[in-house]
CSV table of C-alpha atoms in Angstrom, one decimal:
chain,number,residue,atom,x,y,z
A,1,UNK,CA,2.3,96.6,37.4
A,2,UNK,CA,5.8,96.1,38.4
A,3,UNK,CA,6.7,98.1,41.5
A,4,UNK,CA,9.7,100.2,41.6
A,5,UNK,CA,11.8,99.9,44.9
A,6,UNK,CA,12.7,103.1,47.1
A,7,UNK,CA,16.0,103.8,47.8
A,8,UNK,CA,16.4,104.5,51.9
A,9,UNK,CA,18.2,108.0,52.6
A,10,UNK,CA,22.0,107.4,53.0
A,11,UNK,CA,24.6,108.7,55.5
A,12,UNK,CA,28.2,108.4,54.9
A,13,UNK,CA,30.6,109.3,57.5
A,14,UNK,CA,34.3,108.8,58.1
A,15,UNK,CA,35.2,106.2,60.9
A,16,UNK,CA,35.7,107.8,64.0
A,17,UNK,CA,33.6,110.7,63.3
A,18,UNK,CA,30.4,111.0,65.1
A,19,UNK,CA,27.0,110.3,63.5
A,20,UNK,CA,23.1,111.7,63.6
A,21,UNK,CA,20.7,109.5,62.3
A,22,UNK,CA,17.0,111.5,62.4
A,23,UNK,CA,13.5,110.0,62.5
A,24,UNK,CA,10.4,112.1,62.3
A,25,UNK,CA,7.4,110.3,63.9
A,26,UNK,CA,3.7,110.5,62.9
A,27,UNK,CA,1.8,110.1,65.9
A,28,UNK,CA,1.6,112.7,68.8
A,29,UNK,CA,0.1,109.8,70.8
A,30,UNK,CA,3.2,107.9,70.8
A,31,UNK,CA,4.9,107.6,73.9
A,32,UNK,CA,7.8,105.0,73.6
A,33,UNK,CA,10.6,104.7,70.8
A,34,UNK,CA,12.7,102.4,69.8
A,35,UNK,CA,15.9,102.7,67.3
A,36,UNK,CA,16.8,99.6,65.5
A,37,UNK,CA,20.0,98.3,64.0
A,38,UNK,CA,19.7,96.1,60.8
A,39,UNK,CA,22.7,94.5,59.3
A,40,UNK,CA,22.4,93.5,55.6
A,41,UNK,CA,20.9,90.0,55.7
A,42,UNK,CA,19.9,90.1,59.5
A,43,UNK,CA,16.7,90.8,61.5
A,44,UNK,CA,16.5,94.5,63.5
A,45,UNK,CA,18.4,94.6,66.6
A,46,UNK,CA,17.4,96.7,69.4
A,47,UNK,CA,19.9,99.6,70.4
A,48,UNK,CA,18.3,101.8,72.6
A,49,UNK,CA,14.7,103.3,73.9
A,50,UNK,CA,13.1,106.3,75.1
A,51,UNK,CA,9.8,107.0,76.8
A,52,UNK,CA,7.9,110.4,76.1
A,53,UNK,CA,8.7,111.5,79.9
A,54,UNK,CA,12.4,112.0,78.6
A,55,UNK,CA,14.3,114.1,76.3
A,56,UNK,CA,17.4,112.5,76.0
A,57,UNK,CA,18.9,108.7,77.1
A,58,UNK,CA,22.3,107.5,76.6
A,59,UNK,CA,23.7,104.2,76.1
A,60,UNK,CA,27.2,102.7,75.3
A,61,UNK,CA,28.5,105.2,72.6
A,62,UNK,CA,24.9,105.8,71.3
A,63,UNK,CA,22.6,108.7,72.4
A,64,UNK,CA,18.9,109.1,71.7
A,65,UNK,CA,17.2,112.5,71.6
A,66,UNK,CA,13.6,113.1,71.7
A,67,UNK,CA,11.5,116.4,70.7
A,68,UNK,CA,8.1,115.9,71.0
A,69,UNK,CA,7.1,119.8,70.1
A,70,UNK,CA,8.2,119.0,66.2
A,71,UNK,CA,7.9,115.0,66.9
A,72,UNK,CA,11.4,114.3,66.2
A,73,UNK,CA,14.1,111.5,67.2
A,74,UNK,CA,17.7,111.4,66.6
A,75,UNK,CA,20.1,108.7,67.0
A,76,UNK,CA,23.8,110.1,67.8
A,77,UNK,CA,26.8,107.5,67.3
A,78,UNK,CA,29.8,108.5,68.8
A,79,UNK,CA,33.2,107.4,67.2
A,80,UNK,CA,31.5,105.2,64.6
A,81,UNK,CA,33.2,102.1,63.8
A,82,UNK,CA,32.9,100.0,60.5
A,83,UNK,CA,30.7,97.8,62.4
A,84,UNK,CA,28.2,100.4,62.9
A,85,UNK,CA,27.6,100.2,59.2
A,86,UNK,CA,23.9,99.2,58.6
A,87,UNK,CA,20.2,100.6,58.3
A,88,UNK,CA,19.1,102.1,61.3
A,89,UNK,CA,14.9,102.9,62.0
A,90,UNK,CA,13.0,104.1,64.5
A,91,UNK,CA,10.0,102.4,66.1
A,92,UNK,CA,7.0,104.7,67.7
A,93,UNK,CA,4.5,102.7,69.9
A,94,UNK,CA,1.3,103.9,71.7
A,95,UNK,CA,1.4,101.8,74.7
A,96,UNK,CA,-2.4,101.6,74.7
A,97,UNK,CA,-2.3,99.8,71.4
A,98,UNK,CA,0.4,97.6,70.9
A,99,UNK,CA,-0.9,96.7,67.6
A,100,UNK,CA,0.4,100.4,66.8
A,101,UNK,CA,3.6,100.2,66.3
A,102,UNK,CA,4.9,101.8,63.5
A,103,UNK,CA,8.5,101.4,62.2
A,104,UNK,CA,10.3,104.1,59.9
A,105,UNK,CA,11.7,103.3,56.6
A,106,UNK,CA,15.2,103.9,58.0
A,107,UNK,CA,18.6,105.0,57.0
A,108,UNK,CA,21.5,103.3,55.6
A,109,UNK,CA,24.9,104.5,57.3
A,110,UNK,CA,27.8,103.8,55.6
A,111,UNK,CA,31.2,104.2,57.7
A,112,UNK,CA,34.3,104.9,55.4
A,113,UNK,CA,37.5,103.4,56.8
B,1,UNK,CA,19.7,80.3,73.8
B,2,UNK,CA,18.6,80.3,70.1
B,3,UNK,CA,16.3,83.5,70.3
B,4,UNK,CA,13.6,83.6,67.6
B,5,UNK,CA,14.4,81.0,65.0
B,6,UNK,CA,12.8,81.1,61.2
B,7,UNK,CA,12.9,78.4,58.7
B,8,UNK,CA,13.4,78.7,55.6
B,9,UNK,CA,15.9,81.6,54.8
B,10,UNK,CA,15.2,81.5,51.3
B,11,UNK,CA,12.1,80.3,49.3
B,12,UNK,CA,10.8,80.5,45.5
B,13,UNK,CA,7.5,80.3,45.1
B,14,UNK,CA,5.3,79.9,41.9
B,15,UNK,CA,2.1,81.9,41.5
B,16,UNK,CA,-0.7,79.9,43.2
B,17,UNK,CA,1.5,77.6,45.7
B,18,UNK,CA,1.0,77.7,49.2
B,19,UNK,CA,3.8,77.7,51.7
B,20,UNK,CA,4.1,78.2,55.7
B,21,UNK,CA,7.1,80.1,57.3
B,22,UNK,CA,8.1,78.8,60.2
B,23,UNK,CA,8.5,80.9,63.5
B,24,UNK,CA,9.8,79.7,66.9
B,25,UNK,CA,11.1,81.0,70.0
B,26,UNK,CA,12.6,80.0,73.3
B,27,UNK,CA,12.2,82.8,75.5
B,28,UNK,CA,8.8,82.0,76.8
B,29,UNK,CA,7.4,85.5,75.3
B,30,UNK,CA,3.8,85.9,75.3
B,31,UNK,CA,3.9,88.2,72.0
B,32,UNK,CA,4.6,87.1,68.9
B,33,UNK,CA,4.1,89.1,65.4
B,34,UNK,CA,4.8,88.6,61.7
B,35,UNK,CA,6.1,91.4,59.6
B,36,UNK,CA,7.0,92.1,56.0
B,37,UNK,CA,9.8,94.2,54.7
B,38,UNK,CA,9.6,95.8,51.5
B,39,UNK,CA,12.2,98.5,49.8
B,40,UNK,CA,12.1,102.0,51.0
B,41,UNK,CA,9.3,100.6,53.4
B,42,UNK,CA,9.0,100.5,57.3
B,43,UNK,CA,8.1,97.2,58.5
B,44,UNK,CA,4.4,96.5,58.4
B,45,UNK,CA,2.7,94.1,60.7
B,46,UNK,CA,0.8,91.2,59.2
B,47,UNK,CA,-0.6,89.3,62.0
B,48,UNK,CA,0.0,89.3,65.7
B,49,UNK,CA,-0.7,87.0,68.8
B,50,UNK,CA,-0.7,87.8,72.5
B,51,UNK,CA,-0.9,84.2,73.6
B,52,UNK,CA,-1.5,81.0,72.8
B,53,UNK,CA,-4.9,80.3,71.2
B,54,UNK,CA,-4.8,84.3,70.2
B,55,UNK,CA,-4.5,85.6,67.3
B,56,UNK,CA,-5.3,89.1,65.6
B,57,UNK,CA,-4.8,91.1,62.4
B,58,UNK,CA,-2.1,93.9,61.8
B,59,UNK,CA,-2.0,96.3,58.7
B,60,UNK,CA,-1.8,93.9,55.8
B,61,UNK,CA,-3.3,90.6,56.5
B,62,UNK,CA,-4.6,89.8,53.4
B,63,UNK,CA,-3.3,86.4,51.5
B,64,UNK,CA,-2.1,85.2,55.2
B,65,UNK,CA,-3.0,83.1,57.6
B,66,UNK,CA,-1.4,82.2,61.5
B,67,UNK,CA,-2.2,80.1,64.3
B,68,UNK,CA,-0.9,80.0,67.7
B,69,UNK,CA,-1.1,76.4,69.6
B,70,UNK,CA,1.9,76.8,71.6
B,71,UNK,CA,3.7,79.6,73.0
B,72,UNK,CA,6.7,78.6,71.6
B,73,UNK,CA,5.6,78.7,67.6
B,74,UNK,CA,3.8,81.2,65.2
B,75,UNK,CA,3.7,79.7,61.9
B,76,UNK,CA,2.6,81.9,58.7
B,77,UNK,CA,0.5,80.5,55.9
B,78,UNK,CA,0.9,82.0,52.4
B,79,UNK,CA,-2.7,80.6,50.9
B,80,UNK,CA,-2.2,81.3,47.2
B,81,UNK,CA,1.1,83.0,46.9
B,82,UNK,CA,1.1,86.4,44.7
B,83,UNK,CA,3.9,88.1,43.2
B,84,UNK,CA,2.8,90.9,45.4
B,85,UNK,CA,4.1,88.8,48.5
B,86,UNK,CA,7.6,88.8,47.4
B,87,UNK,CA,9.1,90.4,50.3
B,88,UNK,CA,11.4,89.6,53.4
B,89,UNK,CA,9.5,88.1,56.4
B,90,UNK,CA,10.5,88.8,59.7
B,91,UNK,CA,8.9,87.1,62.8
B,92,UNK,CA,9.6,88.7,66.4
B,93,UNK,CA,8.5,88.3,70.0
B,94,UNK,CA,8.5,89.9,73.3
B,95,UNK,CA,7.7,89.8,76.7
B,96,UNK,CA,5.0,92.3,76.5
B,97,UNK,CA,2.5,93.2,73.5
B,98,UNK,CA,3.9,96.8,73.6
B,99,UNK,CA,7.5,95.6,73.2
B,100,UNK,CA,9.1,97.2,76.0
B,101,UNK,CA,12.8,97.0,75.6
B,102,UNK,CA,12.2,96.1,72.2
B,103,UNK,CA,10.9,92.6,69.9
B,104,UNK,CA,13.5,90.2,69.4
B,105,UNK,CA,13.3,89.8,65.4
B,106,UNK,CA,14.4,86.3,63.7
B,107,UNK,CA,16.9,86.6,60.8
B,108,UNK,CA,14.3,86.5,58.2
B,109,UNK,CA,12.8,84.9,55.2
B,110,UNK,CA,13.4,86.1,51.8
B,111,UNK,CA,10.4,84.8,49.4
B,112,UNK,CA,10.0,85.2,45.7
B,113,UNK,CA,7.2,84.5,44.2
B,114,UNK,CA,7.5,84.2,40.1
């Protein structure tokens, strides 16, 4: 039968505001997490990573928070710009099983100029 | 520095046809992998390789073959295309299998099977 495409969650933010994108991960044994950015028609790009022995990591305009208690990851983008419009998704990795990288479906971020 | 290069960017196949998606990387990465991306779903691993001469199956290997004769190249072969294989295919590489510092992805091949 014909499959119906699923729609990604969408987040719309005003240019200059902060964005928060959330990800629930599935495996409590996952010990390494990565956020990727995927612009339309392109491959995913690494943004920032965090290991399970940390709860916060900051990069340039981005911060990742990890809450292992509830298996939740978030990506905060400060002063969102039009160039930030993309799909963002998290990946969880259990470093003892490299074939067990699990990618989330993603959130579509739309920046309103 | 080209990174990961995938060809072709677009392809239309008829059901039953075969084809090879090419992937090459120039970063001397040992680990390479193929993913498919379908609407509303996360990337799903098809096959991966931890070095020349070594390949293994991922989550959705049926209908696909791979080989790794050199460090640089990791082609994906569709044996007999089916409409269910309509998808966007990404090749990725990394220094280590666990993807420390993330995978480097190609720009993708959009495949339509009619």
